[in-house]
mmCIF file with all atom_site columns, N, CA, C and O in Angstrom:
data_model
loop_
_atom_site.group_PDB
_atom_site.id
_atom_site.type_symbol
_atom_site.label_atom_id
_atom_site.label_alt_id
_atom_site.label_comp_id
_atom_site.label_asym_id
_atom_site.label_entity_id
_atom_site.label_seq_id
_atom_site.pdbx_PDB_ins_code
_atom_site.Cartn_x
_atom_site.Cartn_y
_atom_site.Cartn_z
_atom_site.occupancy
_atom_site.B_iso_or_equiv
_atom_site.pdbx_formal_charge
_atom_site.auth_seq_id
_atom_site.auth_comp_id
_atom_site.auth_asym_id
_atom_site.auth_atom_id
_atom_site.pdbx_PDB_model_num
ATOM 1   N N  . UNK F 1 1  ? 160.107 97.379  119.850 1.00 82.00 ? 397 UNK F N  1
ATOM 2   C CA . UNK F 1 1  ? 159.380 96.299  120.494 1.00 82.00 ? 397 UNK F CA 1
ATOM 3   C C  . UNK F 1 1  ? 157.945 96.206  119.962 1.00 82.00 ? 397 UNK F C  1
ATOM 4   O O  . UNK F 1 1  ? 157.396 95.105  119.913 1.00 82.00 ? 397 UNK F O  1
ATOM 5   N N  . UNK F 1 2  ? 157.281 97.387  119.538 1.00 83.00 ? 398 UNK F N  1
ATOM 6   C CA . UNK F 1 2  ? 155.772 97.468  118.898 1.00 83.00 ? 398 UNK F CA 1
ATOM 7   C C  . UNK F 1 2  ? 155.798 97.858  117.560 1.00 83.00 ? 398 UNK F C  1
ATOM 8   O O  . UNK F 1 2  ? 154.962 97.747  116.663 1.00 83.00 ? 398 UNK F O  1
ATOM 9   N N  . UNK F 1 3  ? 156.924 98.338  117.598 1.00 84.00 ? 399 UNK F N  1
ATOM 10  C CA . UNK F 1 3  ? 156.758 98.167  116.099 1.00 84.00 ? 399 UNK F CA 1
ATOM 11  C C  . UNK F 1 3  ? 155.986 97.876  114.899 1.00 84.00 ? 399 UNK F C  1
ATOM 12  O O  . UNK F 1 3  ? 156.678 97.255  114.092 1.00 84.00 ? 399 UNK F O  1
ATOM 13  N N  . UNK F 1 4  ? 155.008 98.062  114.560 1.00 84.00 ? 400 UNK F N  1
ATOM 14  C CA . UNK F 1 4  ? 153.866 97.296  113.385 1.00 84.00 ? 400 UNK F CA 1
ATOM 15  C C  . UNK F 1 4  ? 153.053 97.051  114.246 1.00 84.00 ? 400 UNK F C  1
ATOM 16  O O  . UNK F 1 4  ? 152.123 96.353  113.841 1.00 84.00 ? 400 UNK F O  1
ATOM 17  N N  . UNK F 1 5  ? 153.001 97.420  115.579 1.00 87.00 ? 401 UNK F N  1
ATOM 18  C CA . UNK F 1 5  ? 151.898 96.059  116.797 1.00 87.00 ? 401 UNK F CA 1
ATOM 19  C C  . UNK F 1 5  ? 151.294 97.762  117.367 1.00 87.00 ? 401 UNK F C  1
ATOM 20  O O  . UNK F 1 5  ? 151.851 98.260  118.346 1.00 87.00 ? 401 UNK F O  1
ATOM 21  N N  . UNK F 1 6  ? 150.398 98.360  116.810 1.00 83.00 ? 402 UNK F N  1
ATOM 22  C CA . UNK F 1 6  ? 149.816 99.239  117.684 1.00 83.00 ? 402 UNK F CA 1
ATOM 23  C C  . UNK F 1 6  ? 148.743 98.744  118.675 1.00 83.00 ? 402 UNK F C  1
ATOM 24  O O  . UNK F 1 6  ? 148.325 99.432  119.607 1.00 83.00 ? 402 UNK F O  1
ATOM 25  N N  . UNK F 1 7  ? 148.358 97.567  118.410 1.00 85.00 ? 403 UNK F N  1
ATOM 26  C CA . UNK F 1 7  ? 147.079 97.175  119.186 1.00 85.00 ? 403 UNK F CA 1
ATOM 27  C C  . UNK F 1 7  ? 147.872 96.529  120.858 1.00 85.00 ? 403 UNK F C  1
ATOM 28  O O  . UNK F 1 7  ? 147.425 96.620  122.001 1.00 85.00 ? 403 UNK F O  1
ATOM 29  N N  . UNK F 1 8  ? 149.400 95.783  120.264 1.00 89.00 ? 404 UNK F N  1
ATOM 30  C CA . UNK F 1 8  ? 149.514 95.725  121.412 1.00 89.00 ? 404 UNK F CA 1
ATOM 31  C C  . UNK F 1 8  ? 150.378 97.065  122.264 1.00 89.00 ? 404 UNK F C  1
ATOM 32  O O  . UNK F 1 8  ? 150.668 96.755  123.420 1.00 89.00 ? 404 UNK F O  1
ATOM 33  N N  . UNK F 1 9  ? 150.673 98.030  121.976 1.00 88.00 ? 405 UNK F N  1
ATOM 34  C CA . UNK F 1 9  ? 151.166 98.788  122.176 1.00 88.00 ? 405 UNK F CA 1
ATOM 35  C C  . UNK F 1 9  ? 150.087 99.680  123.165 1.00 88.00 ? 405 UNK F C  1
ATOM 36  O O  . UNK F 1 9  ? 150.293 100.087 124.308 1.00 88.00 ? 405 UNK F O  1
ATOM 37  N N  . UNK F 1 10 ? 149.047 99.815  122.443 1.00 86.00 ? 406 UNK F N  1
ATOM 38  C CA . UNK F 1 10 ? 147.892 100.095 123.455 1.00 86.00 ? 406 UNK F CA 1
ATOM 39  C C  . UNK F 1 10 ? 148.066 99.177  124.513 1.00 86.00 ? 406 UNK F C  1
ATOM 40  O O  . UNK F 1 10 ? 148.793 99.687  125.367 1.00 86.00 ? 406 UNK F O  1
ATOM 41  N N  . UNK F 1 11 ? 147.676 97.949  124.840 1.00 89.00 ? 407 UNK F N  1
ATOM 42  C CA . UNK F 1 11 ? 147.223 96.822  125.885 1.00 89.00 ? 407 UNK F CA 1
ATOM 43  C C  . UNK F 1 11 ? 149.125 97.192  126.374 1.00 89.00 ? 407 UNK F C  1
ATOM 44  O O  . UNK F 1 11 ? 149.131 97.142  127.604 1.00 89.00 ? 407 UNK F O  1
ATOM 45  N N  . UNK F 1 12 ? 149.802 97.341  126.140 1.00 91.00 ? 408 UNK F N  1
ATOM 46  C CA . UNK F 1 12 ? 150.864 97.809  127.320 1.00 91.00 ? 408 UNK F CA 1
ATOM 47  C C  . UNK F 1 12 ? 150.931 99.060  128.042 1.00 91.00 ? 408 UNK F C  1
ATOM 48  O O  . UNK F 1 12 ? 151.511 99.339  129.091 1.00 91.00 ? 408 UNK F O  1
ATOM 49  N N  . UNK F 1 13 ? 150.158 99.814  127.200 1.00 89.00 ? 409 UNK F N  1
ATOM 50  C CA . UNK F 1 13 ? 149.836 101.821 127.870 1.00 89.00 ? 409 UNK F CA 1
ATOM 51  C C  . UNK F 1 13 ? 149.168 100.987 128.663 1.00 89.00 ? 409 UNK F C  1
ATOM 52  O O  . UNK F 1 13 ? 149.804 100.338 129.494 1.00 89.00 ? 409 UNK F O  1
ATOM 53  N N  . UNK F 1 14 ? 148.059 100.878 128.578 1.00 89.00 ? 410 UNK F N  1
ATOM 54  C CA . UNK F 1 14 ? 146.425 100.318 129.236 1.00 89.00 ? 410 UNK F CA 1
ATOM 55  C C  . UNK F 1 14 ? 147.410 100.000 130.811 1.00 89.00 ? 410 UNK F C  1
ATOM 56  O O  . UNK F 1 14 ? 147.374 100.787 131.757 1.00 89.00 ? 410 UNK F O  1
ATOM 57  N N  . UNK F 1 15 ? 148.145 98.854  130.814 1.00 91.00 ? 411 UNK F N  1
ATOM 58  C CA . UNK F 1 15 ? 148.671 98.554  132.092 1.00 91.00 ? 411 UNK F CA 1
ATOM 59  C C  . UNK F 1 15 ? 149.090 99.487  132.680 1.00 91.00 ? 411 UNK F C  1
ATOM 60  O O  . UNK F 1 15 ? 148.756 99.518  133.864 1.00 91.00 ? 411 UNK F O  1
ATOM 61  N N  . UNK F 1 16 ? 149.855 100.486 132.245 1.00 90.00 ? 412 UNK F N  1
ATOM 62  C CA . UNK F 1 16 ? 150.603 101.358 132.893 1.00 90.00 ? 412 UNK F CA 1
ATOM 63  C C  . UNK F 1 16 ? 149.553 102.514 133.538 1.00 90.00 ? 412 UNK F C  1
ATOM 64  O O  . UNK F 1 16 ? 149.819 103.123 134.574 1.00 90.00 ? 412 UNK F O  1
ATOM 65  N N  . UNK F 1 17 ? 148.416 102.701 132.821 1.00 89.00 ? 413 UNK F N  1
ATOM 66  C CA . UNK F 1 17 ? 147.684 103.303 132.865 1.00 89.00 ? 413 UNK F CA 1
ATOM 67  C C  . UNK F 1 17 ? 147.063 102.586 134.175 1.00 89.00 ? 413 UNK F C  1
ATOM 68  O O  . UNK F 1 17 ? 147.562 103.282 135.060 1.00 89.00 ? 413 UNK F O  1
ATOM 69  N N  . UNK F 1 18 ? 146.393 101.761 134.732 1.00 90.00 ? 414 UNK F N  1
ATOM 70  C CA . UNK F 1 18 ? 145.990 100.594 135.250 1.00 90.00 ? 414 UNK F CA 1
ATOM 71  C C  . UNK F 1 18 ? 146.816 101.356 136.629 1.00 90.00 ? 414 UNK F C  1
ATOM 72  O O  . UNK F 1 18 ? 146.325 102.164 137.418 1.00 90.00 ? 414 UNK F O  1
ATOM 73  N N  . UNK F 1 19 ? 148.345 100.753 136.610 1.00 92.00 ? 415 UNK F N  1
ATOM 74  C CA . UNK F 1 19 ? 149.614 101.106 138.061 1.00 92.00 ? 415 UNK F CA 1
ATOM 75  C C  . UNK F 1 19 ? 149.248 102.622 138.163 1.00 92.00 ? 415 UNK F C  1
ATOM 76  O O  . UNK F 1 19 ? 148.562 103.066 139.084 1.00 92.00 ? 415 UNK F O  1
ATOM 77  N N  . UNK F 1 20 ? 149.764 103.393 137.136 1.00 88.00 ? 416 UNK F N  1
ATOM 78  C CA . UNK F 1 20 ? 149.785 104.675 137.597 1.00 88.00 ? 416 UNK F CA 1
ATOM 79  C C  . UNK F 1 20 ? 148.370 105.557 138.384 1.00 88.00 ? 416 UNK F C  1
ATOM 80  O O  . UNK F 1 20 ? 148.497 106.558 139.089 1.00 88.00 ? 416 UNK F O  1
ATOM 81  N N  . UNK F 1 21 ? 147.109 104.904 138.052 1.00 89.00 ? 417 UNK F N  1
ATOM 82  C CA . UNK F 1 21 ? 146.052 105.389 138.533 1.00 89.00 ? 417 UNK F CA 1
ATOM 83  C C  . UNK F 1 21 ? 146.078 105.262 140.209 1.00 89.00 ? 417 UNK F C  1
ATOM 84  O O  . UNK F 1 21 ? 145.715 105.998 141.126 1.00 89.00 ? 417 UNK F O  1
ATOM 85  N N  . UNK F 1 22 ? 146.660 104.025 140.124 1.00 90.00 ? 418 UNK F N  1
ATOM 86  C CA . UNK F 1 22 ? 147.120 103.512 141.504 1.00 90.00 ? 418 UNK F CA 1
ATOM 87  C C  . UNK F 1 22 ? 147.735 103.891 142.518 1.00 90.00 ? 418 UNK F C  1
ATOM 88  O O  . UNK F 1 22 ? 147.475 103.977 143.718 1.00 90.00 ? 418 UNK F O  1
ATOM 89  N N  . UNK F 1 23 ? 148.621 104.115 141.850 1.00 91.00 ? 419 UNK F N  1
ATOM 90  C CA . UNK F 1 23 ? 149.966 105.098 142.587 1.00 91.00 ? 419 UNK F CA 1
ATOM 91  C C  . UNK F 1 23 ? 149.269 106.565 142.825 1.00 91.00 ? 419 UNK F C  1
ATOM 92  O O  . UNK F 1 23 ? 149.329 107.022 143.967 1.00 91.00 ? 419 UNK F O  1
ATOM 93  N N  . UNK F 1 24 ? 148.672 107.250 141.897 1.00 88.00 ? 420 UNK F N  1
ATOM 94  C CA . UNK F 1 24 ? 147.726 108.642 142.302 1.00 88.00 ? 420 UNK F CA 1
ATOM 95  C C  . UNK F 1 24 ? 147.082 108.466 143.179 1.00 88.00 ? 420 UNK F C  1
ATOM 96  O O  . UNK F 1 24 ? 147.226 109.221 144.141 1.00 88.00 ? 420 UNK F O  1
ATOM 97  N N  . UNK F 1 25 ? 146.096 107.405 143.238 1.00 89.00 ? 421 UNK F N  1
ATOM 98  C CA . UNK F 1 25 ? 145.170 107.331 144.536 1.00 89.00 ? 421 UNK F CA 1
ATOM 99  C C  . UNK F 1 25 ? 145.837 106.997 145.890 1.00 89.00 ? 421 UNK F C  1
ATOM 100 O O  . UNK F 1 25 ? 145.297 107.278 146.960 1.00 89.00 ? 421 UNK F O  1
ATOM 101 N N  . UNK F 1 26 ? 147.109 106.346 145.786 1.00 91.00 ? 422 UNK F N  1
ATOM 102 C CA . UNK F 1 26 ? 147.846 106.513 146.921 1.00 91.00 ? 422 UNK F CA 1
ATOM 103 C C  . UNK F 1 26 ? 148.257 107.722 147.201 1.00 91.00 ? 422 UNK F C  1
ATOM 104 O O  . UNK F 1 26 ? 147.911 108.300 148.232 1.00 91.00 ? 422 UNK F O  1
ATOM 105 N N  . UNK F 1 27 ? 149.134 108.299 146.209 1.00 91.00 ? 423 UNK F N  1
ATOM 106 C CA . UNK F 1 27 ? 149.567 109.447 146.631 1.00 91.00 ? 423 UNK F CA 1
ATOM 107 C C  . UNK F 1 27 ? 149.114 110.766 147.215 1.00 91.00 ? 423 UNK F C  1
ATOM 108 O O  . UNK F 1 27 ? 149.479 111.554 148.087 1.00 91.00 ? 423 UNK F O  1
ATOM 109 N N  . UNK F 1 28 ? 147.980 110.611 146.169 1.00 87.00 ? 424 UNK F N  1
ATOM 110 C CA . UNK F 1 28 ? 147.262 111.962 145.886 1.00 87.00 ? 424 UNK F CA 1
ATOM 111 C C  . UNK F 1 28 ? 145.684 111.804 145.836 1.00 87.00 ? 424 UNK F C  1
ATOM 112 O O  . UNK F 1 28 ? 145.383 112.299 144.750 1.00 87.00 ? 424 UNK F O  1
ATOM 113 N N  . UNK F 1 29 ? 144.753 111.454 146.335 1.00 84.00 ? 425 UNK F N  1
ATOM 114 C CA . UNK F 1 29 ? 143.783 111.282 146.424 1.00 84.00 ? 425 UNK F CA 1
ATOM 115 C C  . UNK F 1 29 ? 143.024 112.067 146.586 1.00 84.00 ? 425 UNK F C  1
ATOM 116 O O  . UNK F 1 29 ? 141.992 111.783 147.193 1.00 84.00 ? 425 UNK F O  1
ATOM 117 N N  . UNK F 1 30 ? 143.199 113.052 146.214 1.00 88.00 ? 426 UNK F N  1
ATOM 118 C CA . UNK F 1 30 ? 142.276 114.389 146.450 1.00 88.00 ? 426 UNK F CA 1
ATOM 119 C C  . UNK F 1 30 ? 142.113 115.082 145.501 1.00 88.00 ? 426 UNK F C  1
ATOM 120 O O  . UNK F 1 30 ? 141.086 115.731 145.302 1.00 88.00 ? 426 UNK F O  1
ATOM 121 N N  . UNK F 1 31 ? 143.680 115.038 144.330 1.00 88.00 ? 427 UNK F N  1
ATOM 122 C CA . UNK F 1 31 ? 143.940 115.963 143.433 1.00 88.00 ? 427 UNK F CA 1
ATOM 123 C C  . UNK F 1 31 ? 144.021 115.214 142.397 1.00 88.00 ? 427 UNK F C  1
ATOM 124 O O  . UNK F 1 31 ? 145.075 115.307 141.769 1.00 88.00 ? 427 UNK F O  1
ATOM 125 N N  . UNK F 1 32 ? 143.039 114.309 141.913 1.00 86.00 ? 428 UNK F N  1
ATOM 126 C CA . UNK F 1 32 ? 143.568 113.753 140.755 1.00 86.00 ? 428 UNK F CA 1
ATOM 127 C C  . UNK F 1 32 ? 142.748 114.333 139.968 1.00 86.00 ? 428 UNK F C  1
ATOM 128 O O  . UNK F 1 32 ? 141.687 114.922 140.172 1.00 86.00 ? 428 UNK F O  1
ATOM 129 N N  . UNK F 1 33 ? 143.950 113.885 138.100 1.00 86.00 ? 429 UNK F N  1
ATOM 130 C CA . UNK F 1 33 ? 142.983 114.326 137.270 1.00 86.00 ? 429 UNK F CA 1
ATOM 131 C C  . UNK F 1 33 ? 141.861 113.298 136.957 1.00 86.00 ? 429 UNK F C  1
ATOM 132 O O  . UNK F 1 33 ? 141.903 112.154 137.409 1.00 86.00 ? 429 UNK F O  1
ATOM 133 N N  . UNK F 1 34 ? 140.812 113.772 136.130 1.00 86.00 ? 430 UNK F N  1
ATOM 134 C CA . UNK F 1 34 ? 139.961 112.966 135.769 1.00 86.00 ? 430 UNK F CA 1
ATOM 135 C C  . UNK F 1 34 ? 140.244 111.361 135.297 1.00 86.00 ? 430 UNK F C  1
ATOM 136 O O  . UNK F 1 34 ? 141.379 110.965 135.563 1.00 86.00 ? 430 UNK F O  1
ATOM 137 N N  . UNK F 1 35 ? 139.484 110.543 134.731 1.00 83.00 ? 431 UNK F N  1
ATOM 138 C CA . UNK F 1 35 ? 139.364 109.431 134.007 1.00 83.00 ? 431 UNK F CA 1
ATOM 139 C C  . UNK F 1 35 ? 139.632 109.736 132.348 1.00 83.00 ? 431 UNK F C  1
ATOM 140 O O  . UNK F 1 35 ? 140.496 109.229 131.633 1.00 83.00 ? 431 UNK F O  1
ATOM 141 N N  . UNK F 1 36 ? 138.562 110.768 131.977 1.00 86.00 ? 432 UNK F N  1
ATOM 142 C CA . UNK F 1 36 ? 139.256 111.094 130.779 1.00 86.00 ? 432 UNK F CA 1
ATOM 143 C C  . UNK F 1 36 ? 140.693 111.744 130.240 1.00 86.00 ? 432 UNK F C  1
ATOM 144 O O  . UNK F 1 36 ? 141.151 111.657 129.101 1.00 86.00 ? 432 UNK F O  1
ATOM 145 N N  . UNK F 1 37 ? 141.336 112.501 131.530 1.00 86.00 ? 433 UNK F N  1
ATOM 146 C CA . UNK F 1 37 ? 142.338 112.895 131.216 1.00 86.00 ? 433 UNK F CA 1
ATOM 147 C C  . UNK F 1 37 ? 143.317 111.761 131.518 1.00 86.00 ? 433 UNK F C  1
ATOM 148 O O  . UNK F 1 37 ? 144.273 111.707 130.744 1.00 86.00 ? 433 UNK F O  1
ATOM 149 N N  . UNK F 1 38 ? 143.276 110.939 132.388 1.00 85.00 ? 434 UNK F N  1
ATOM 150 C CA . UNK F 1 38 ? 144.102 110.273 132.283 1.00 85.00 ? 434 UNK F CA 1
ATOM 151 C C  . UNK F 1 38 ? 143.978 109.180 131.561 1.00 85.00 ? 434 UNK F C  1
ATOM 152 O O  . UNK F 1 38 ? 144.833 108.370 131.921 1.00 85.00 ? 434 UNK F O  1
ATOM 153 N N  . UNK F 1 39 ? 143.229 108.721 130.598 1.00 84.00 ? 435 UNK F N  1
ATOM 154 C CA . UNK F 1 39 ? 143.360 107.929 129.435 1.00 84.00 ? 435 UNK F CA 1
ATOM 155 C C  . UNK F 1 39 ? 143.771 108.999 127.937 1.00 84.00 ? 435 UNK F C  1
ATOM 156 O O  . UNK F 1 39 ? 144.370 108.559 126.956 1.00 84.00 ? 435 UNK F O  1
ATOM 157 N N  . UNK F 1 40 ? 143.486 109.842 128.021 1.00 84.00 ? 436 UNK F N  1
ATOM 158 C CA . UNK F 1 40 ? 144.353 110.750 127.307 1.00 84.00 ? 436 UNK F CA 1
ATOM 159 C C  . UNK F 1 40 ? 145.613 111.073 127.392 1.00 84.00 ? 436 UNK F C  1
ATOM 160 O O  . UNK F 1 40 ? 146.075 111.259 126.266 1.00 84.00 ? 436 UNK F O  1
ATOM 161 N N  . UNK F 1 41 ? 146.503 111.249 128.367 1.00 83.00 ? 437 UNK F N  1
ATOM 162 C CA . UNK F 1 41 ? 147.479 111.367 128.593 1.00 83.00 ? 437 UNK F CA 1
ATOM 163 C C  . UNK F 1 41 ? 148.302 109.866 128.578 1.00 83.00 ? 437 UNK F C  1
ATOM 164 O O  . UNK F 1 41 ? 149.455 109.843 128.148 1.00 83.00 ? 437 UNK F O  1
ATOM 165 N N  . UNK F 1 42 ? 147.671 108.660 129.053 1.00 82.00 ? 438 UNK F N  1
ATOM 166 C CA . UNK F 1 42 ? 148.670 107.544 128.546 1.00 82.00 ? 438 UNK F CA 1
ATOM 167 C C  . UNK F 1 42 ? 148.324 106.443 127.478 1.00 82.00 ? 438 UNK F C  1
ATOM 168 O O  . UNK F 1 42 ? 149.103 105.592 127.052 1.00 82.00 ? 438 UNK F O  1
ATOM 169 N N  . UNK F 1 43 ? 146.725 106.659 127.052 1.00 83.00 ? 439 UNK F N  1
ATOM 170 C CA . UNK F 1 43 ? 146.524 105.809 126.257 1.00 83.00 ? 439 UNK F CA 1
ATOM 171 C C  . UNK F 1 43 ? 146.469 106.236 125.069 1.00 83.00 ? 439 UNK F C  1
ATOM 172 O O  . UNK F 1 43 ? 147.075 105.627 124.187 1.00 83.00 ? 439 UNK F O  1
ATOM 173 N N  . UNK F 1 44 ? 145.613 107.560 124.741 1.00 81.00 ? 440 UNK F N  1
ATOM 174 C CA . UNK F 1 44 ? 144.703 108.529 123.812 1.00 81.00 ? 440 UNK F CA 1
ATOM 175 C C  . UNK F 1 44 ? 146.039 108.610 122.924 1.00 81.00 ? 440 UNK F C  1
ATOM 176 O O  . UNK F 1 44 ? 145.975 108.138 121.789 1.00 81.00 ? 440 UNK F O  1
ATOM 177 N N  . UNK F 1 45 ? 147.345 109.224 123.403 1.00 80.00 ? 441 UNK F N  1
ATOM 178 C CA . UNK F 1 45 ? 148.505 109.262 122.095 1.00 80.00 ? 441 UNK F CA 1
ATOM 179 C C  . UNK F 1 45 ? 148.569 108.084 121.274 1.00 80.00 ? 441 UNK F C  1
ATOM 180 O O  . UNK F 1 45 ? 148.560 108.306 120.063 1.00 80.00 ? 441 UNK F O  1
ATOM 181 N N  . UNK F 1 46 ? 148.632 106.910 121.634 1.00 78.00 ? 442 UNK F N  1
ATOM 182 C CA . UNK F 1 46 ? 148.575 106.294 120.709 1.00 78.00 ? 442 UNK F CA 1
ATOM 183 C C  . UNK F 1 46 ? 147.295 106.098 119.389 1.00 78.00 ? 442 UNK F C  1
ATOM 184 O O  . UNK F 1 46 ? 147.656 106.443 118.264 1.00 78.00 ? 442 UNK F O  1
ATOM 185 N N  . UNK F 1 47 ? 146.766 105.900 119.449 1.00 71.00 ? 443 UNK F N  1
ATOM 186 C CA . UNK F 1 47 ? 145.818 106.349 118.309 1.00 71.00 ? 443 UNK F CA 1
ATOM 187 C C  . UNK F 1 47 ? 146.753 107.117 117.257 1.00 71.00 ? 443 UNK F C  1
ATOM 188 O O  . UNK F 1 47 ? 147.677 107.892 117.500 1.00 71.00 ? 443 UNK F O  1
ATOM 189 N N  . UNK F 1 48 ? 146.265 106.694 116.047 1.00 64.00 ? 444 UNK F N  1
ATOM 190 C CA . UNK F 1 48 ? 146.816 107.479 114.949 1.00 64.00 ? 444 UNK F CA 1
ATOM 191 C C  . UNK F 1 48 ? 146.059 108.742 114.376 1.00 64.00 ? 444 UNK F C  1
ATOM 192 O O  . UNK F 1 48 ? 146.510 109.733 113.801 1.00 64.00 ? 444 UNK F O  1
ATOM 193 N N  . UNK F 1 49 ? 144.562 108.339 114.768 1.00 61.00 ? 445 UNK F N  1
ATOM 194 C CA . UNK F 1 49 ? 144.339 109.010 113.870 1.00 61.00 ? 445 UNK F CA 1
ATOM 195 C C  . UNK F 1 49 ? 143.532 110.361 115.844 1.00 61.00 ? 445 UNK F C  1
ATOM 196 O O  . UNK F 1 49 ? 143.459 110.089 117.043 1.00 61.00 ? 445 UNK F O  1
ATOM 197 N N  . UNK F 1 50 ? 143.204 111.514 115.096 1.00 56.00 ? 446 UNK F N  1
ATOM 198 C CA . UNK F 1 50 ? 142.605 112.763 116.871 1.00 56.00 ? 446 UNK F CA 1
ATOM 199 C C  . UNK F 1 50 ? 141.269 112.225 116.780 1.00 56.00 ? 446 UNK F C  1
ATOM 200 O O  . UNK F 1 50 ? 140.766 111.860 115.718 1.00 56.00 ? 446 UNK F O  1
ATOM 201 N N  . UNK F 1 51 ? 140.678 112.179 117.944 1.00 52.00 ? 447 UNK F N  1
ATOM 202 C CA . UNK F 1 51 ? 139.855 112.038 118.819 1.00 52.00 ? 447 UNK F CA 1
ATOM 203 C C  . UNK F 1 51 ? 138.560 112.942 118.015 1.00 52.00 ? 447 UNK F C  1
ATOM 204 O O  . UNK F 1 51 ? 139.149 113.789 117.344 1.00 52.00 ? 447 UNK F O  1
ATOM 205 N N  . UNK F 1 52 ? 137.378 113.067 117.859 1.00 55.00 ? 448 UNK F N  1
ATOM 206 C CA . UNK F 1 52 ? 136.269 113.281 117.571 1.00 55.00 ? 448 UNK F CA 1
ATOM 207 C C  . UNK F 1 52 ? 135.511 113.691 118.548 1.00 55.00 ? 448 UNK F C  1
ATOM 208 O O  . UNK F 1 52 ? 134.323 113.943 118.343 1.00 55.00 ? 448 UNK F O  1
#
């Protein structure tokens, strides 16, 4: 489906990223991980090239 399309492949993590933050603060609102970890964990893989 993204195939050749990493940019949109990001902007579809990004959403999920977006719900799932959501769903933590419902769930779990006490124990979440950070902001940076959780753009690492659903956005940060995509990138081709590691983080600096």
């Amino acid at each position: 489906m993204f195939d050749g399309d990493p940019v949109g492949l990001s902007i579809e993590i990004a959403g999920y990223l977006f719900d799932g933050t959501g769903d933590m603060v419902k769930l779990n609102p006490h124990d979440m991980p950070g902001p940076e970890a959780l753009f690492v964990r659903f956005v940060g893989w995509t990138r081709r090239r590691p983080f600096t």
